Short mmCIF file of C-alpha atoms in Angstrom, two decimals:
data_model
loop_
_atom_site.label_atom_id
_atom_site.label_comp_id
_atom_site.label_asym_id
_atom_site.label_seq_id
_atom_site.Cartn_x
_atom_site.Cartn_y
_atom_site.Cartn_z
CA MET A 212 0.00 0.00 0.00
CA ASP A 213 2.95 2.32 0.33
CA GLN A 214 2.97 2.63 -3.46
CA LEU A 215 -0.24 4.65 -3.20
CA GLY A 216 1.78 7.50 -1.71
CA LEU A 217 3.22 8.16 -5.16
CA PHE A 218 0.08 10.06 -6.11
CA GLU A 219 -1.55 13.22 -4.87
CA ASP A 220 -3.73 12.51 -1.87
CA GLN A 221 -7.34 13.13 -2.91
CA GLY A 222 -8.71 11.77 0.32
CA TRP A 223 -8.33 8.12 -0.65
CA LEU A 224 -5.26 7.55 1.54
CA ASP A 225 -7.25 8.19 4.73
CA PRO A 226 -8.78 4.82 5.75
CA GLU A 227 -11.85 6.35 7.35
CA GLU A 228 -12.44 8.78 4.49
CA ARG A 229 -12.22 6.14 1.78
CA ARG A 230 -14.48 3.84 3.79
CA ARG A 231 -17.05 6.64 4.04
CA ARG A 232 -16.80 7.54 0.35
CA VAL A 233 -17.22 4.00 -0.90
CA GLY A 234 -19.98 3.34 1.62
CA GLU A 235 -21.94 6.32 0.35
CA ALA A 236 -21.33 5.34 -3.28
CA LEU A 237 -22.55 1.80 -2.62
CA ALA A 238 -25.60 3.03 -0.76
CA GLY A 239 -26.44 5.39 -3.61
CA ARG A 240 -25.56 2.86 -6.32
CA ASP A 241 -23.09 5.37 -7.74
CA VAL A 242 -20.84 3.35 -10.07
CA VAL A 243 -18.86 6.41 -11.17
CA LYS A 244 -17.66 7.25 -7.65
CA VAL A 245 -16.73 3.64 -6.96
CA LEU A 246 -14.68 3.47 -10.16
CA GLN A 247 -12.89 6.72 -9.31
CA GLY A 248 -11.56 5.11 -6.14
CA PHE A 249 -10.82 1.86 -7.99
CA ASP A 250 -8.73 3.73 -10.57
CA PHE A 251 -6.78 5.48 -7.81
CA PHE A 252 -6.16 2.10 -6.16
CA LEU A 253 -4.86 0.58 -9.43
CA ARG A 254 -2.67 3.59 -10.26
CA GLY A 255 -1.17 3.42 -6.80
CA HIS A 256 -0.10 -0.15 -7.52
CA GLN A 257 1.40 0.94 -10.85
CA HIS A 258 -0.93 -1.04 -13.10
CA PRO A 259 -0.82 0.23 -16.71
CA GLU A 260 -3.62 2.37 -18.08
CA SER A 261 -4.80 -0.35 -20.45
CA SER A 262 -5.36 -2.75 -17.55
CA ARG A 263 -7.03 -0.08 -15.42
CA SER A 264 -9.50 0.66 -18.20
CA VAL A 265 -10.67 -2.90 -18.81
CA TRP A 266 -10.68 -3.81 -15.11
CA GLY A 267 -12.81 -0.74 -14.44
CA GLN A 268 -15.26 -1.94 -17.09
CA ALA A 269 -15.40 -5.35 -15.44
CA LEU A 270 -16.09 -3.94 -11.97
CA GLY A 271 -18.65 -1.48 -13.35
CA ASP A 272 -20.40 -4.28 -15.21
CA PHE A 273 -20.54 -6.46 -12.11
CA LEU A 274 -22.01 -3.66 -10.00
CA SER A 275 -24.59 -2.91 -12.71
CA TRP A 276 -25.48 -6.59 -12.86
CA LEU A 277 -25.75 -6.77 -9.08
CA TRP A 278 -27.86 -3.63 -8.65
CA LEU A 279 -29.96 -3.41 -11.80
CA TRP A 280 -30.28 -7.02 -12.88
CA ARG A 281 -30.40 -8.67 -9.46
CA GLY A 282 -32.00 -5.85 -7.52
CA ARG A 283 -29.46 -5.91 -4.69
CA ALA A 284 -28.31 -3.02 -2.51
CA GLY A 285 -24.70 -2.12 -1.68
CA LEU A 286 -22.54 -5.25 -1.53
CA GLU A 287 -25.25 -7.75 -0.66
CA LEU A 288 -23.45 -10.73 -2.13
CA GLU A 289 -24.43 -14.38 -2.18
CA PRO A 290 -21.94 -17.26 -2.55
CA GLY A 291 -22.74 -17.95 -6.22
CA ASP A 292 -23.02 -14.37 -7.48
CA VAL A 293 -19.63 -14.19 -9.21
CA GLU A 294 -20.20 -17.55 -10.89
CA ALA A 295 -23.64 -16.44 -12.09
CA TRP A 296 -22.26 -13.12 -13.40
CA TYR A 297 -19.45 -14.93 -15.19
CA GLN A 298 -21.85 -17.44 -16.75
CA ASP A 299 -24.09 -14.60 -17.91
CA LEU A 300 -21.12 -12.90 -19.62
CA ALA A 301 -20.20 -16.17 -21.32
CA THR A 302 -23.72 -16.79 -22.67
CA ALA A 303 -25.22 -13.32 -23.20
CA GLY A 304 -22.50 -10.70 -22.86
CA ARG A 305 -22.05 -7.39 -21.08
CA HIS A 306 -24.96 -5.98 -19.11
CA ARG A 307 -25.77 -2.99 -21.27
CA LEU A 308 -28.58 -0.63 -20.42
CA GLU A 309 -31.73 -0.54 -22.49
CA GLY A 310 -31.21 1.19 -25.81
CA SER A 311 -27.50 0.37 -26.21
CA SER A 312 -25.95 -1.99 -28.71
CA PRO A 313 -26.97 -5.68 -28.65
CA ARG A 314 -25.33 -7.93 -26.11
CA ARG A 315 -22.77 -10.46 -27.31
CA PRO A 316 -21.04 -13.23 -25.34
CA LEU A 317 -17.47 -12.46 -24.29
CA ALA A 318 -14.67 -14.54 -25.75
CA ALA A 319 -12.64 -16.82 -23.48
CA GLY A 320 -9.69 -14.42 -23.29
CA SER A 321 -11.93 -11.49 -22.40
CA LEU A 322 -13.68 -13.56 -19.74
CA ARG A 323 -10.37 -14.31 -18.05
CA THR A 324 -9.41 -10.63 -18.17
CA TRP A 325 -12.72 -9.50 -16.72
CA LEU A 326 -12.59 -12.08 -13.96
CA HIS A 327 -9.06 -10.97 -13.11
CA GLY A 328 -10.32 -7.37 -12.99
CA LEU A 329 -13.10 -8.35 -10.62
CA ARG A 330 -10.51 -9.99 -8.35
CA ARG A 331 -8.70 -6.64 -8.22
CA GLY A 332 -12.08 -5.06 -7.46
CA ALA A 333 -12.53 -7.35 -4.47
CA GLU A 334 -9.06 -6.30 -3.25
CA PHE A 335 -10.11 -2.66 -3.67
CA PHE A 336 -13.22 -3.11 -1.55
CA ALA A 337 -11.17 -4.82 1.17
CA TRP A 338 -8.75 -1.86 1.06
CA THR A 339 -11.64 0.56 1.54
CA GLY A 340 -13.00 -1.33 4.54
CA HIS A 341 -15.82 -3.10 2.69
CA PRO A 342 -14.50 -6.67 2.31
CA TRP A 343 -16.46 -9.29 0.42
CA PRO A 344 -17.89 -12.26 2.35
CA ASP A 345 -15.57 -15.24 2.51
CA GLU A 346 -18.36 -17.44 1.17
CA VAL A 347 -18.25 -15.85 -2.29
CA ARG A 348 -17.09 -18.48 -4.81
CA TRP A 349 -14.92 -17.79 -7.86
CA PRO A 350 -15.26 -19.81 -11.07
CA VAL A 351 -12.30 -22.03 -11.91
CA LEU A 352 -11.25 -21.50 -15.51
CA HIS A 353 -9.64 -24.14 -17.69
CA LYS A 354 -6.46 -22.06 -17.70
CA ASP A 355 -6.85 -20.66 -14.19
CA ARG A 356 -3.91 -22.72 -13.00
CA ALA A 357 -3.39 -20.50 -10.00
CA ALA A 358 -6.62 -21.97 -8.60
CA GLN A 359 -6.11 -25.49 -9.94
CA GLN A 360 -2.54 -25.74 -8.68
CA PRO A 361 -2.27 -24.18 -5.21
CA PRO A 362 1.10 -23.51 -3.58
CA VAL A 363 2.90 -26.40 -1.94
CA THR A 364 1.89 -26.39 1.72
CA HIS A 365 4.35 -26.60 4.61
CA ALA A 366 3.32 -30.21 5.23
CA GLU A 367 3.81 -31.10 1.57
CA PHE A 368 7.20 -29.39 1.47
CA ALA A 369 8.23 -31.39 4.54
CA ALA A 370 7.14 -34.56 2.72
CA LEU A 371 9.24 -33.56 -0.31
CA LEU A 372 12.28 -33.03 1.90
CA ALA A 373 11.69 -36.42 3.53
CA ALA A 374 11.56 -38.03 0.08
CA ALA A 375 14.85 -36.34 -0.79
CA ASP A 376 16.43 -37.58 2.45
CA ALA A 377 15.74 -41.16 1.36
CA TYR A 378 18.47 -40.83 -1.28
CA GLY A 379 22.16 -41.29 -0.58
CA GLU A 380 24.78 -38.61 -0.96
CA PRO A 381 25.44 -36.59 -3.04
CA GLU A 382 21.97 -36.90 -4.65
CA ARG A 383 20.34 -36.08 -1.31
CA SER A 384 22.15 -32.75 -1.02
CA LEU A 385 21.37 -31.93 -4.65
CA LEU A 386 17.66 -32.61 -4.22
CA ARG A 387 17.39 -30.57 -1.04
CA ALA A 388 19.23 -27.65 -2.62
CA ILE A 389 17.03 -27.46 -5.71
CA LEU A 390 13.87 -27.89 -3.60
CA TYR A 391 14.79 -24.88 -1.49
CA LEU A 392 15.87 -22.77 -4.45
CA ALA A 393 12.58 -23.48 -6.24
CA GLY A 394 10.16 -23.58 -3.31
CA ASP A 395 11.78 -21.00 -1.05
CA ALA A 396 13.82 -18.67 -3.28
CA GLY A 397 11.50 -18.97 -6.29
CA LEU A 398 14.06 -19.84 -8.97
CA ARG A 399 12.87 -21.15 -12.31
CA GLN A 400 14.45 -24.29 -13.73
CA ARG A 401 16.25 -22.36 -16.45
CA GLU A 402 17.63 -20.01 -13.80
CA MET A 403 19.01 -22.95 -11.81
CA GLU A 404 20.56 -24.29 -15.01
CA ASN A 405 22.38 -20.97 -15.59
CA LEU A 406 23.77 -20.59 -12.07
CA ARG A 407 27.57 -20.43 -11.77
CA LEU A 408 29.80 -21.14 -8.78
CA GLY A 409 30.63 -17.47 -8.28
CA ASP A 410 26.95 -16.48 -8.14
CA TYR A 411 26.64 -17.44 -4.47
CA ALA A 412 28.47 -15.69 -1.66
CA ALA A 413 27.67 -14.87 1.96
CA GLY A 414 24.02 -15.86 1.79
CA ARG A 415 23.26 -13.90 -1.40
CA LEU A 416 22.60 -15.45 -4.77
CA GLY A 417 22.99 -13.80 -8.14
CA VAL A 418 20.25 -15.12 -10.44
CA ARG A 419 21.10 -15.08 -14.14
CA LYS A 420 18.55 -14.37 -16.83
CA THR A 421 20.97 -15.89 -19.33
CA PRO A 422 24.35 -17.58 -18.88
CA TYR A 423 26.03 -14.21 -19.45
CA PHE A 424 24.75 -11.72 -16.90
CA VAL A 425 23.12 -11.54 -13.48
CA GLN A 426 19.52 -10.30 -13.53
CA ARG A 427 18.91 -9.90 -9.79
CA ARG A 428 20.49 -10.63 -6.42
CA ILE A 429 18.43 -12.14 -3.62
CA ASP A 430 18.97 -12.99 0.02
CA LEU A 431 18.42 -16.67 0.76
CA SER A 432 16.62 -17.84 3.88
CA PRO A 433 18.76 -19.65 6.48
CA ALA A 434 17.30 -23.02 5.45
CA ALA A 435 17.94 -22.41 1.74
CA ARG A 436 21.43 -21.17 2.52
CA GLU A 437 22.20 -24.31 4.54
CA ALA A 438 20.90 -26.59 1.81
CA LEU A 439 22.86 -24.83 -0.94
CA GLU A 440 26.10 -24.84 1.06
CA ALA A 441 25.64 -28.57 1.78
CA TRP A 442 25.40 -29.16 -1.97
CA LEU A 443 28.48 -27.04 -2.67
CA ALA A 444 30.44 -29.16 -0.17
CA ALA A 445 29.15 -32.35 -1.83
CA ARG A 446 30.01 -30.95 -5.26
CA GLU A 447 33.55 -30.29 -4.15
CA ARG A 448 33.89 -33.87 -2.92
CA LEU A 449 32.73 -35.12 -6.33
CA GLY A 450 35.88 -33.81 -7.94
CA VAL A 451 34.13 -31.97 -10.77
CA ASP A 452 36.42 -30.67 -13.51
CA PRO A 453 37.51 -27.13 -12.48
CA ALA A 454 36.62 -25.92 -15.98
CA VAL A 455 32.95 -26.69 -15.27
CA GLU A 456 31.51 -23.51 -13.75
CA ALA A 457 27.90 -24.68 -13.48
CA LEU A 458 26.73 -24.69 -9.88
CA PHE A 459 24.58 -27.80 -10.35
CA THR A 460 26.15 -30.86 -11.92
CA SER A 461 25.11 -34.48 -12.28
CA PRO A 462 26.35 -36.55 -9.31
CA ARG A 463 27.20 -39.43 -11.64
CA ARG A 464 28.46 -37.88 -14.87
CA ARG A 465 29.69 -34.62 -13.27
CA VAL A 466 28.33 -32.56 -16.15
CA PRO A 467 26.07 -29.46 -15.87
CA LEU A 468 22.39 -30.19 -15.24
CA ARG A 469 19.86 -28.94 -17.79
CA GLN A 470 16.27 -27.84 -17.29
CA ASP A 471 14.91 -31.29 -18.06
CA ALA A 472 17.06 -32.83 -15.32
CA PHE A 473 15.53 -30.50 -12.71
CA ALA A 474 12.01 -31.19 -14.03
CA ARG A 475 12.50 -34.97 -13.81
CA ARG A 476 13.75 -34.75 -10.24
CA PHE A 477 10.88 -32.51 -9.11
CA ALA A 478 8.29 -34.80 -10.74
CA ARG A 479 9.87 -37.86 -9.14
CA LEU A 480 9.91 -36.30 -5.67
CA PHE A 481 6.29 -35.18 -6.01
CA GLU A 482 5.19 -38.72 -6.83
CA GLU A 483 7.30 -40.31 -4.10
CA ALA A 484 6.01 -37.84 -1.51
CA GLY A 485 2.41 -38.27 -2.66
CA VAL A 486 2.07 -34.56 -3.43
CA GLY A 487 1.05 -34.80 -7.08
CA LYS A 488 2.12 -35.72 -10.60
CA GLY A 489 3.47 -33.82 -13.57
CA ARG A 490 6.63 -31.86 -14.29
CA ARG A 491 4.98 -28.51 -14.95
CA ILE A 492 2.67 -28.81 -11.97
CA ALA A 493 5.61 -29.51 -9.68
CA SER A 494 7.66 -26.48 -10.72
CA GLN A 495 4.63 -24.14 -10.73
CA ARG A 496 3.47 -25.19 -7.27
CA LEU A 497 6.96 -24.80 -5.83
CA ARG A 498 7.39 -21.33 -7.30
CA SER A 499 3.92 -20.39 -6.13
CA ARG A 500 4.98 -21.38 -2.61
CA ALA A 501 8.01 -19.12 -2.91
CA ARG A 502 5.73 -16.25 -3.95
CA GLU A 503 3.54 -16.72 -0.88
CA LEU A 504 6.59 -16.78 1.39
CA ALA A 505 7.97 -13.65 -0.29
CA TRP A 506 4.71 -11.78 0.33
CA GLN A 507 4.82 -12.78 4.00
CA ARG A 508 8.45 -11.82 4.42
CA LEU A 509 8.71 -8.69 2.25
CA GLY A 510 5.16 -7.38 2.28
CA LYS A 511 5.57 -4.89 -0.57
CA ARG A 512 4.65 -5.49 -4.20
CA GLN A 513 7.84 -3.99 -5.63
CA LEU A 514 10.09 -6.04 -3.33
CA VAL A 515 8.24 -9.26 -4.15
CA ALA A 516 8.47 -8.51 -7.88
CA GLU A 517 12.22 -7.89 -7.62
CA PHE A 518 12.73 -11.05 -5.57
CA LEU A 519 10.90 -13.23 -8.12
CA GLY A 520 12.13 -11.38 -11.20
CA VAL A 521 8.63 -10.53 -12.47
CA GLU A 522 6.61 -7.42 -13.23
CA HIS A 523 3.30 -8.57 -11.76
CA PRO A 524 3.67 -10.82 -8.69
CA GLU A 525 -0.14 -10.99 -8.34
CA GLY A 526 -0.51 -12.77 -11.68
CA PRO A 527 -1.48 -16.43 -12.14
CA VAL A 528 1.11 -19.13 -11.64
CA TRP A 529 1.85 -19.77 -15.32
CA THR A 530 2.98 -16.15 -15.78
CA LEU A 531 5.52 -16.26 -12.96
#
C-alpha cells in the first residue's frame, strides 16, 4: 500500500475517508464514484492504463449486474453471485442498459481478463473497509492454473524433503538444494541451469537471466542457505572438472544439469512424496509457494516482484 503514496492525496489515503466515500457510493448505487476510487487504487499499484481501463469496465459491469439485474443493494453478495455473473457474460455478454448496442457473449480471453479485474475489485473493496464475504465463490477457468494448482503447503514441502532424504549422498544434497531454491527462493528451472559457482556468496545469490549476466540478487533464507552450502560441499567432494563452472552438476556424470534434469527430479519427488504428478505442476506449485513466502516476508509489491524477477507478482502461476 505504500505505493499509493506516489500520487496526490485526494482523500483516498485516509482509511476512514475512503471507507465513508465508498460506503456512500454503494448506498447510492453510484458506479462512477466507486470506479474513481478503484482507478486510484490501481494507479497506486502501478498497473498500466490499459489494464485499469478494462478492469474498471469489469467492476462497473458487475455492480450494474448486481444492482440493476439482481435488484441488490450495496454489496449484498451471495456465494454464487460471481459464478452467475461470469456465466451470464459467457452466454449473453455485457450488461448494457436498455437502448444500447446488442449484447454479445465475451470470448474466453476477455472472460479471463474481466474475472481478473473483478478480483482486483474485491481487493479494492477490502482496502476501503468493505471486504467481500468469505463465502463468495470464484469460477475455476480451464487455464486458471493459480486456482487449480495451489502452492505447496508446509506439510507437503516437509514430505518432499523427507523423500529427498531417502536418497544417498550426493543426490540427497542436490535434491534438497534445488527444492529450497525453487520452493523458497522462487528460482525457475532455467535459472538454476544458468547458475555459476561465483553467483553465491555470503548468503546472497545472483540469479542469471541468461548464462552471461546476473539479472537480480536475492537474500536466501537460512534453510535455503544451509541446503545450498551442503550441496556445494558435496560438489567439491565429487571432484568436478575445475573448468565446469555450473553450480549444479550431475552426481554421476559430473556434467552441468539442464532444465529437463531438474524437471525430472521434481516430478519424481512429487510422486514419491504423494504430493502430485506432472513436471509442470511440480515447478509451478513450488514457485507459487516461494511467492507466498515472499509476500509474507517482504510485504511490498515492488520487493516481491524484484525477488521473483517478475513485473506482476499478483498474476497467475503460469505467468511467474
